[in-house]
Structures are given as structure tokens and as C-alpha cells.
Amino acid sequence: MLSMSLRIAALGLLAQQPGSGYDLLKRFETSMANVWPATQSQLYGELNKLADAGLIEVTDVGPRGRKEYRVTDAGRAELLRWVTKPQDDPQFRSAGLLRVFLLGEVPATEARKYMEAVTEDAESEQRRLQELRDTLCRDDNDAAFYGRAALEYGLRIQAMKAEWARWLIKAIDERIPK
Amino acid sequence: MLSMSLRIAALGLLAQQPGSGYDLLKRFETSMANVWPATQSQLYGELNKLADAGLIEVTDVGPRGRKEYRVTDAGRAELLRWVTKPQDDPQFRSAGLLRVFLLGEVPATEARKYMEAVTEDAESEQRRLQELRDTLCRDDNDAAFYGRAALEYGLRIQAMKAEWARWLIKAIDERIPK
DNA sequence: TGGTGCATGTAACCTGTTACATGATTCG
DNA sequence: CGAATCATGTAACAGGTTACATGCACCA
């Protein structure tokens, strides 16, 4: 019962704006995907659990059994509690970094090739996030403000990653003579 | 059956140097913990699966049932295959970034307080990694070289994170008047 | 009326965590 | 001999992915 980040992600999106599971799913596919991705299956299950726990409630049932959800006061309290108590976050894991860690076990040419791919990937991710930022609304509400802040973090990560990868490639090249 | 990063982490550590599950566990707790953490329970299970799959083999059984493992040729091939084909990596997830994304749903004072904690956390992590780097051996072998490269990545991330957090705090302060 | 999109749900499976469980060896 | 450490394992559960399954509503 630790962590529960998906639970919070769904709760938080509903706090920003009410909607159905289907609506939420769209928002997960766009903005939230870069921060905490979730599948359709998982999301619908979580919404039912949130409703059972009284953190959200169904305000309306529309066509095709569409359930309109809204956060409750208890839900807002839980959200505040989670945001201000960053105790039980899941540990950092990176398959990309694991690869780097093990790069010594493959031929140097393969290692270099991998790092080149990392550079290109970081650069293309950077472009993708730049485009995303340009298409974003210029709203001055809180959600848009912090959304842009999270996006800025992603941009800085990719810039750093590309720079680091180029630095490592140079170091590999200087080592090869040995 | 996708991803399998723990499987590779264990295989890779054994490729760097043979040893028992217990030996491996120690290496997971120290160096590998920063890249791909694993629990004792998970590791022993994975070692048996790797042996069943013929990617590693038991070369010796010592006191207390200690099993000495070593990678096989098939294991080395699998390692090379995984490193050079970064297709099925698990998606990026960050509880910290999720918090930032949802910071608009809590009072501004709480949001600011959280970002201050982020700054401090990044700075202390940076110090921890600096200390780790200083205690590391100066070996010039491949494993040490790429281990330091991964560590450098962590250092740059923390530096970037601290800088970004300070930038965001400034932006929050400039927004408060509204 | 037929296709696309809306809308939700279930089942099987894999990964990862926590807790429990057991016993041998070494050293003071 | 008792404590710490070496050494491996199992069981229960939570979180996440994939695939399957179903049906309504809207619009051309």
C-alpha cells in the first residue's frame, strides 16, 4: 500500500478538472505520459478504488454508462498529504544507465555506437519537448504554470544527457589507444 | 517477458566478476543500487532462473550451500544482445516530477516549501555521490571506467535538479503578487 | 446501416517489495 | 557457547502491462 503514485496522478488530474475515465485517459496520454504513464486498464481500476475510498465521487452518469467524476474534500486532503510528505517514493531505476554501467562487458565499438545512439535520442527528445512546449497554451493558471515547470525539467535533462553523452564518447575515444 | 533489466543487471555483474548470490547482493547494495536496485529475495530467484536458462552456471558449491556462479557463452551473447538493442526499456516514471506537476492543487506556501526540500535533497545527493566518487578505486579497467561514467551522470543530474529547483522557486516568488 | 469513436471492464501474467523461515560457519 | 554473519529460499501482496471482451452513440 506504499507509493500509490498512480492513485495520486488520477486524483490530481481530477482535482485540476473533473471528467470521466475516458477524459482522464486522454489527459494521461498527452501531458501526464511524460511524468507518470498509465494504461487504460489500470486507470479504470484505480478510479473505482478511489471512489470506494471516498476520495472521488460520481456526479453524473451520461450516455454509454459514462461516469463523470469529481474529487471530494477527503480527496483534496489526501492530495495535500501526499504532496507534502515525500517519504515513500519508489526508487530511481534507469535501464539506460544500467547499460552504461555494463558497457565494459561489450566490445568498445559497440559501446561507442550505443553512446552515439544515446546522444541522438536525447537530441530528438529535446526537440519533441520543445515542440510540445510551443503547442502548449499560454494560460497563467496554476496547472499550466507547474506543467510548464515539469516540462522545463525534462528539457534540461535531455540537454544534460546529450552533453554528458558527448563527453563520454570523447573519453572513450581517448581511451581506445590503450 | 519484456524488459528483464534485473536479469541483465545480475548477468552483467557476474560478467564483470564471478561470485555467489551473496557476493552479488553486496555489489547490488553498493554500486548497483544507484542504477538498478534489487532486493535479496528477487536476486536469488533471478539467479536460479538465469541458471535454468543456461545464461549462468554453478562452478562450485562451498560451505553453507554457497553456489559460485559464472556467466556462460550464451550469457555473454545475451548481454551483448540486450546492450545493443535498447528497444523495450520500461517507461520513465518520477514521483518527484508528478508532485511538481500537481503543485498547483496545493497552497502556494506548501508548493514553495516542497521545492525548497527538492533543492536541499539534490544538494545532499550531490554530496553523497561526490563522496562515493572519492572513495572509488582509481582502477583503469573497463568496469571502473563505465562505473565512473554512470556516477558522473548522477552528479550532473543532481546539479541540474538543484539549479532547476532554484529557478522554479524564483518563478513562484515572482508569481505570488498576482 | 456501417464504421469510428466513446466508454468501461476483466483476466492472465510479470516485476518488485515485505516478511517470514531456515540453517551453517566463524570468531571471540 | 553465543552472536554475528554467511547463505539461500518461500509466500503473500501491490503495482503495472497486454490482451481480450463488450456494447452504445453518433454521423455520414
Coordinates of C-alpha atoms (C1' of nucleotides) in Angstrom, one line a residue:
Chain A
M1 CA 0.0 0.0 0.0
L2 CA 3.0 2.3 -0.2
S3 CA 3.8 4.7 -3.0
M4 CA 0.3 4.9 -4.7
S5 CA 1.6 7.3 -7.3
L6 CA -1.0 6.3 -9.9
R7 CA -3.7 6.9 -7.4
I8 CA -2.4 10.4 -6.8
A9 CA -1.9 11.1 -10.5
A10 CA -5.5 10.3 -11.2
L11 CA -6.7 12.2 -8.2
G12 CA -4.6 15.2 -9.1
L13 CA -5.8 15.3 -12.7
L14 CA -9.4 15.2 -11.4
A15 CA -8.6 18.0 -8.9
Q16 CA -7.4 20.1 -11.9
Q17 CA -10.6 19.4 -13.7
P18 CA -13.5 16.9 -13.3
G19 CA -14.3 14.4 -16.0
S20 CA -14.9 10.8 -17.0
G21 CA -12.4 7.9 -17.0
Y22 CA -12.2 8.3 -20.7
D23 CA -11.5 12.0 -20.5
L24 CA -8.8 11.3 -17.9
L25 CA -7.2 8.7 -20.2
K26 CA -6.7 11.3 -22.9
R27 CA -5.0 13.6 -20.4
F28 CA -2.8 10.7 -19.4
E29 CA -1.8 10.0 -23.0
T30 CA -0.9 13.7 -23.6
S31 CA 0.5 15.7 -20.7
M32 CA 0.8 13.1 -17.9
A33 CA 2.5 10.5 -20.1
N34 CA 5.8 12.4 -19.7
V35 CA 5.6 12.2 -15.9
W36 CA 3.6 9.1 -14.9
P37 CA 2.3 6.9 -17.7
A38 CA -0.6 4.6 -17.1
T39 CA -2.6 2.2 -19.1
Q40 CA -6.4 2.2 -19.7
S41 CA -6.8 -0.9 -17.7
Q42 CA -5.0 0.4 -14.7
L43 CA -6.8 3.7 -14.8
Y44 CA -10.3 2.4 -14.8
G45 CA -9.5 0.1 -11.9
E46 CA -7.9 2.9 -9.9
L47 CA -10.9 5.2 -10.4
N48 CA -13.2 2.5 -8.9
K49 CA -10.8 2.1 -5.9
L50 CA -10.7 5.9 -5.4
A51 CA -14.5 6.1 -5.5
D52 CA -14.7 3.2 -3.0
A53 CA -12.3 5.0 -0.7
G54 CA -14.4 8.2 -0.9
L55 CA -11.7 10.3 -2.5
I56 CA -13.7 10.9 -5.6
E57 CA -17.4 10.7 -6.4
V58 CA -19.6 10.2 -9.4
T59 CA -21.6 13.3 -10.1
D60 CA -23.4 12.2 -13.2
V61 CA -23.9 9.2 -15.4
G62 CA -24.2 10.0 -19.1
P63 CA -24.7 8.1 -22.3
R64 CA -22.9 4.7 -22.7
G65 CA -22.6 4.5 -18.9
R66 CA -20.2 7.5 -18.9
K67 CA -19.4 8.3 -15.3
E68 CA -18.5 11.9 -14.5
Y69 CA -16.0 12.1 -11.6
R70 CA -15.2 14.8 -9.2
V71 CA -12.8 15.0 -6.2
T72 CA -14.2 15.1 -2.7
D73 CA -12.9 17.1 0.2
A74 CA -11.3 13.9 1.5
G75 CA -9.6 13.5 -1.9
R76 CA -8.2 17.1 -1.7
A77 CA -6.9 16.4 1.8
E78 CA -5.2 13.2 0.6
L79 CA -3.6 15.0 -2.3
L80 CA -2.2 17.7 0.0
R81 CA -1.0 15.0 2.4
W82 CA 0.8 13.1 -0.4
V83 CA 2.4 16.2 -1.9
T84 CA 3.8 17.5 1.4
K85 CA 5.1 14.1 2.6
P86 CA 7.5 12.8 0.0
Q87 CA 8.5 9.8 2.1
D88 CA 7.6 6.6 0.3
D89 CA 8.6 7.3 -3.3
P90 CA 9.7 4.3 -5.5
Q91 CA 13.4 4.1 -6.0
F92 CA 15.2 5.5 -9.1
R93 CA 15.7 3.0 -11.9
S94 CA 17.1 3.6 -15.3
A95 CA 17.7 0.9 -17.9
G96 CA 19.8 3.4 -19.9
L97 CA 22.1 4.0 -17.0
L98 CA 22.3 0.2 -16.4
R99 CA 23.5 -0.2 -20.0
V100 CA 26.2 2.4 -19.4
F101 CA 27.2 0.7 -16.2
L102 CA 27.7 -2.6 -18.2
L103 CA 29.3 -1.1 -21.3
G104 CA 32.6 -2.5 -20.3
E105 CA 31.4 -6.0 -21.0
V106 CA 30.8 -5.5 -24.7
P107 CA 33.3 -4.6 -27.5
A108 CA 34.4 -0.9 -27.4
T109 CA 33.0 -0.3 -30.9
E110 CA 29.5 -1.4 -29.6
A111 CA 29.9 0.8 -26.6
R112 CA 30.7 3.8 -28.7
K113 CA 27.8 3.1 -31.0
Y114 CA 25.5 2.9 -28.1
M115 CA 26.6 6.2 -26.7
E116 CA 26.1 7.8 -30.1
A117 CA 22.5 6.5 -30.1
V118 CA 22.1 8.0 -26.6
T119 CA 23.2 11.4 -27.9
E120 CA 20.8 11.3 -30.9
D121 CA 17.9 10.1 -28.7
A122 CA 18.5 12.9 -26.2
E123 CA 18.6 15.4 -29.0
S124 CA 15.4 14.2 -30.6
E125 CA 13.6 14.0 -27.2
Q126 CA 14.7 17.6 -26.7
R127 CA 13.2 18.6 -30.0
R128 CA 10.0 16.7 -29.1
L129 CA 9.6 18.5 -25.8
Q130 CA 10.4 21.9 -27.4
E131 CA 7.6 21.3 -29.9
L132 CA 5.3 20.2 -27.1
R133 CA 6.1 23.4 -25.2
D134 CA 5.4 25.5 -28.3
T135 CA 1.9 23.9 -28.7
L136 CA 1.0 24.4 -25.0
C137 CA -1.5 27.0 -24.1
R138 CA -0.1 30.3 -22.6
D139 CA -2.6 30.1 -19.7
D140 CA -1.5 31.6 -16.5
N141 CA -3.4 29.3 -14.2
D142 CA -1.6 27.1 -11.6
A143 CA -1.9 23.8 -13.6
A144 CA -0.4 25.3 -16.7
F145 CA 2.4 27.0 -14.7
Y146 CA 3.5 23.8 -13.0
G147 CA 3.0 21.8 -16.1
R148 CA 5.5 24.1 -17.9
A149 CA 7.9 23.7 -14.9
A150 CA 7.8 19.9 -15.2
L151 CA 8.4 20.3 -19.0
E152 CA 11.3 22.5 -18.4
Y153 CA 12.8 19.9 -16.1
G154 CA 12.5 17.4 -19.0
L155 CA 14.2 19.8 -21.4
R156 CA 17.1 20.4 -19.0
I157 CA 17.5 16.6 -18.5
Q158 CA 17.8 16.0 -22.2
A159 CA 20.2 18.8 -22.8
M160 CA 22.3 17.5 -19.9
K161 CA 22.1 13.9 -21.2
A162 CA 23.3 14.9 -24.7
E163 CA 26.2 16.9 -23.3
W164 CA 27.2 14.1 -21.0
A165 CA 27.0 11.5 -23.8
R166 CA 29.3 13.6 -26.0
W167 CA 31.7 14.0 -23.0
L168 CA 31.7 10.2 -22.5
I169 CA 32.3 9.5 -26.2
K170 CA 35.3 11.8 -26.1
A171 CA 36.6 9.9 -23.1
I172 CA 36.1 6.5 -24.8
D173 CA 38.0 7.8 -27.9
E174 CA 40.9 8.9 -25.8
R175 CA 41.0 5.5 -24.1
I176 CA 40.9 3.4 -27.2
P177 CA 44.7 3.7 -27.9
K178 CA 45.4 1.7 -24.7
Chain B
M1 CA 8.8 -11.3 -20.8
L2 CA 9.9 -7.8 -21.9
S3 CA 12.3 -5.5 -20.2
M4 CA 14.2 -8.0 -18.0
S5 CA 16.5 -5.4 -16.6
L6 CA 17.2 -7.1 -13.3
R7 CA 18.1 -10.3 -15.2
I8 CA 20.6 -8.3 -17.1
A9 CA 21.9 -6.4 -14.1
A10 CA 22.7 -9.7 -12.4
L11 CA 24.2 -11.2 -15.6
G12 CA 26.3 -8.1 -16.1
L13 CA 27.7 -8.1 -12.6
L14 CA 28.6 -11.7 -12.9
A15 CA 30.2 -11.0 -16.3
Q16 CA 32.4 -8.3 -14.5
Q17 CA 33.3 -10.9 -11.9
P18 CA 32.1 -14.3 -10.8
G19 CA 30.7 -14.9 -7.4
S20 CA 27.8 -16.2 -5.2
G21 CA 24.4 -14.8 -4.8
Y22 CA 25.5 -13.3 -1.5
D23 CA 28.5 -11.7 -3.1
L24 CA 26.3 -10.2 -5.8
L25 CA 23.9 -8.9 -3.2
K26 CA 26.7 -6.9 -1.7
R27 CA 27.6 -5.4 -5.1
F28 CA 23.9 -4.6 -5.6
E29 CA 23.8 -2.8 -2.3
T30 CA 26.8 -0.7 -3.1
S31 CA 27.4 0.3 -6.7
M32 CA 24.4 -1.1 -8.5
A33 CA 21.9 0.4 -6.0
N34 CA 22.3 3.8 -7.7
V35 CA 21.4 2.4 -11.1
W36 CA 19.1 -0.6 -10.7
P37 CA 18.2 -1.5 -7.1
A38 CA 17.1 -5.1 -6.2
T39 CA 16.1 -7.0 -3.1
Q40 CA 17.7 -10.1 -1.8
S41 CA 14.5 -12.1 -2.5
Q42 CA 14.4 -11.0 -6.1
L43 CA 18.1 -11.6 -6.8
Y44 CA 18.2 -15.2 -5.6
G45 CA 15.1 -16.0 -7.6
E46 CA 16.6 -14.4 -10.7
L47 CA 19.9 -16.3 -10.3
N48 CA 18.0 -19.6 -10.4
K49 CA 16.1 -18.5 -13.5
L50 CA 19.3 -17.4 -15.2
A51 CA 20.9 -20.8 -14.4
D52 CA 17.8 -22.6 -15.7
A53 CA 18.1 -20.6 -18.9
G54 CA 21.7 -21.6 -19.3
L55 CA 23.0 -18.0 -19.1
I56 CA 25.0 -18.6 -16.0
E57 CA 26.3 -21.8 -14.4
V58 CA 27.3 -23.0 -10.9
T59 CA 31.1 -23.7 -10.9
D60 CA 31.4 -24.7 -7.3
V61 CA 29.4 -25.4 -4.1
G62 CA 31.1 -24.2 -1.0
P63 CA 30.3 -24.2 2.7
R64 CA 26.7 -23.4 3.8
G65 CA 25.5 -24.3 0.3
R66 CA 27.3 -21.4 -1.2
K67 CA 26.9 -21.5 -5.0
E68 CA 29.7 -19.9 -7.1
Y69 CA 28.2 -18.6 -10.3
R70 CA 29.9 -17.7 -13.6
V71 CA 28.4 -16.5 -17.0
T72 CA 28.3 -18.9 -19.9
D73 CA 29.0 -18.0 -23.5
A74 CA 25.2 -17.9 -24.1
G75 CA 25.0 -15.4 -21.2
R76 CA 27.7 -13.1 -22.7
A77 CA 25.8 -13.3 -26.0
E78 CA 22.5 -12.3 -24.3
L79 CA 24.3 -9.4 -22.6
L80 CA 25.6 -8.1 -25.8
R81 CA 22.2 -8.5 -27.5
W82 CA 20.5 -6.5 -24.7
V83 CA 23.0 -3.7 -24.6
T84 CA 23.0 -3.2 -28.3
K85 CA 19.2 -3.4 -28.7
P86 CA 17.6 -0.7 -26.4
Q87 CA 14.1 -1.3 -27.6
D88 CA 12.0 -2.5 -24.7
D89 CA 13.0 -0.3 -21.8
P90 CA 10.4 0.5 -19.1
Q91 CA 8.9 4.0 -19.3
F92 CA 10.3 6.9 -17.4
R93 CA 8.4 7.5 -14.1
S94 CA 9.2 10.1 -11.5
A95 CA 7.1 10.6 -8.3
G96 CA 9.0 13.8 -7.7
L97 CA 8.1 15.2 -11.1
L98 CA 4.5 14.1 -10.5
R99 CA 4.5 16.2 -7.4
V100 CA 5.7 19.3 -9.3
F101 CA 3.0 18.6 -11.9
L102 CA 0.3 18.7 -9.3
L103 CA 1.8 21.5 -7.2
G104 CA -1.0 23.9 -8.4
E105 CA -3.5 21.9 -6.4
V106 CA -2.0 22.8 -3.0
P107 CA -1.5 26.1 -1.3
A108 CA 1.4 28.2 -2.7
T109 CA 3.3 28.2 0.6
E110 CA 3.3 24.4 0.5
A111 CA 4.4 24.3 -3.1
R112 CA 7.3 26.6 -2.3
K113 CA 8.2 24.5 0.8
Y114 CA 8.3 21.4 -1.3
M115 CA 10.6 23.0 -3.9
E116 CA 13.0 24.0 -1.1
A117 CA 13.1 20.4 0.0
V118 CA 13.8 19.4 -3.5
T119 CA 16.8 21.8 -3.7
E120 CA 18.2 20.5 -0.4
D121 CA 17.7 16.9 -1.4
A122 CA 19.5 17.4 -4.7
E123 CA 22.4 19.1 -2.9
S124 CA 22.8 16.4 -0.3
E125 CA 22.5 13.7 -3.0
Q126 CA 25.3 15.5 -4.9
R127 CA 27.4 15.5 -1.8
R128 CA 26.8 11.8 -1.3
L129 CA 27.8 11.0 -4.9
Q130 CA 30.9 13.2 -4.6
E131 CA 31.9 11.2 -1.5
L132 CA 31.2 8.0 -3.3
R133 CA 33.4 9.0 -6.2
D134 CA 36.2 9.9 -3.9
T135 CA 36.1 6.5 -2.2
L136 CA 36.1 4.7 -5.5
C137 CA 39.2 2.9 -6.7
R138 CA 41.2 4.6 -9.4
D139 CA 41.4 1.4 -11.5
D140 CA 41.6 1.8 -15.2
N141 CA 39.7 -1.3 -16.1
D142 CA 36.5 -1.1 -18.2
A143 CA 34.1 -1.8 -15.3
A144 CA 35.6 1.1 -13.2
F145 CA 35.7 3.4 -16.2
Y146 CA 32.0 3.0 -17.1
G147 CA 31.0 2.9 -13.4
R148 CA 32.6 6.3 -13.0
A149 CA 30.7 7.5 -16.2
A150 CA 27.4 6.4 -14.7
L151 CA 28.3 8.2 -11.5
E152 CA 29.1 11.3 -13.4
Y153 CA 25.7 11.2 -14.9
G154 CA 24.2 11.1 -11.4
L155 CA 26.3 14.1 -10.3
R156 CA 25.2 16.1 -13.3
I157 CA 21.5 15.2 -12.8
Q158 CA 21.7 16.4 -9.2
A159 CA 23.4 19.6 -10.1
M160 CA 20.8 20.3 -12.8
K161 CA 18.0 19.5 -10.4
A162 CA 19.2 21.9 -7.8
E163 CA 19.6 24.6 -10.3
W164 CA 16.2 24.0 -11.8
A165 CA 14.6 23.9 -8.4
R166 CA 16.1 27.3 -7.5
W167 CA 14.9 28.7 -10.9
L168 CA 11.4 27.4 -10.1
I169 CA 11.3 28.9 -6.6
K170 CA 12.2 32.3 -8.1
A171 CA 9.4 31.9 -10.6
I172 CA 7.0 31.0 -7.8
D173 CA 8.0 34.1 -5.8
E174 CA 7.5 36.3 -8.8
R175 CA 4.1 34.9 -9.3
I176 CA 2.8 35.3 -5.7
P177 CA 1.9 39.0 -6.0
K178 CA -0.9 38.1 -8.5
Chain C
dT1 C1' -26.5 0.9 -41.8
dG2 C1' -22.0 0.6 -41.0
dG3 C1' -17.7 2.4 -39.3
dT4 C1' -15.5 5.2 -36.0
dG5 C1' -15.0 6.8 -31.6
dC6 C1' -16.8 6.7 -26.9
dA7 C1' -16.8 4.1 -22.7
dT8 C1' -15.9 0.6 -19.4
dG9 C1' -14.5 -3.6 -17.7
dT10 C1' -11.9 -8.4 -16.7
dA11 C1' -8.2 -12.0 -16.7
dA12 C1' -3.5 -13.6 -17.1
dC13 C1' 0.9 -12.5 -16.4
dC14 C1' 5.3 -10.3 -15.0
dT15 C1' 8.0 -7.4 -11.8
dG16 C1' 9.1 -5.9 -7.4
dT17 C1' 8.6 -5.4 -2.1
dT18 C1' 8.0 -7.2 2.6
dA19 C1' 8.0 -10.5 5.7
dC20 C1' 9.0 -14.9 7.1
dA21 C1' 11.9 -19.0 7.5
dT22 C1' 15.9 -21.9 8.0
dG23 C1' 20.4 -23.4 8.8
dA24 C1' 25.7 -23.4 8.6
dT25 C1' 30.1 -21.2 9.9
dT26 C1' 33.2 -18.4 12.1
dC27 C1' 35.1 -15.8 15.7
dG28 C1' 35.7 -14.0 20.2
Chain D
dC1 C1' 28.9 -21.4 23.5
dG2 C1' 26.7 -17.4 21.8
dA3 C1' 26.4 -13.7 18.5
dA4 C1' 27.2 -12.0 14.1
dT5 C1' 27.5 -13.1 9.6
dC6 C1' 27.2 -16.1 5.7
dA7 C1' 23.9 -18.2 2.6
dT8 C1' 19.7 -19.4 0.4
dG9 C1' 15.0 -19.8 0.0
dT10 C1' 9.4 -19.2 0.1
dA11 C1' 4.8 -16.8 0.4
dA12 C1' 1.8 -13.0 0.1
dC13 C1' 0.8 -8.9 -1.9
dA14 C1' 1.0 -4.4 -4.6
dG15 C1' 1.8 -2.3 -8.9
dG16 C1' 1.9 -2.5 -13.9
dT17 C1' 1.3 -4.5 -18.9
dT18 C1' -1.1 -7.0 -22.5
dA19 C1' -4.8 -8.9 -24.4
dC20 C1' -9.4 -9.8 -24.5
dA21 C1' -14.3 -8.5 -24.3
dT22 C1' -18.5 -5.8 -24.7
dG23 C1' -21.7 -2.5 -26.1
dC24 C1' -23.6 2.2 -27.0
dA25 C1' -23.9 6.5 -29.8
dC26 C1' -23.0 9.5 -33.4
dC27 C1' -22.5 10.7 -38.1
dA28 C1' -22.0 10.2 -42.9

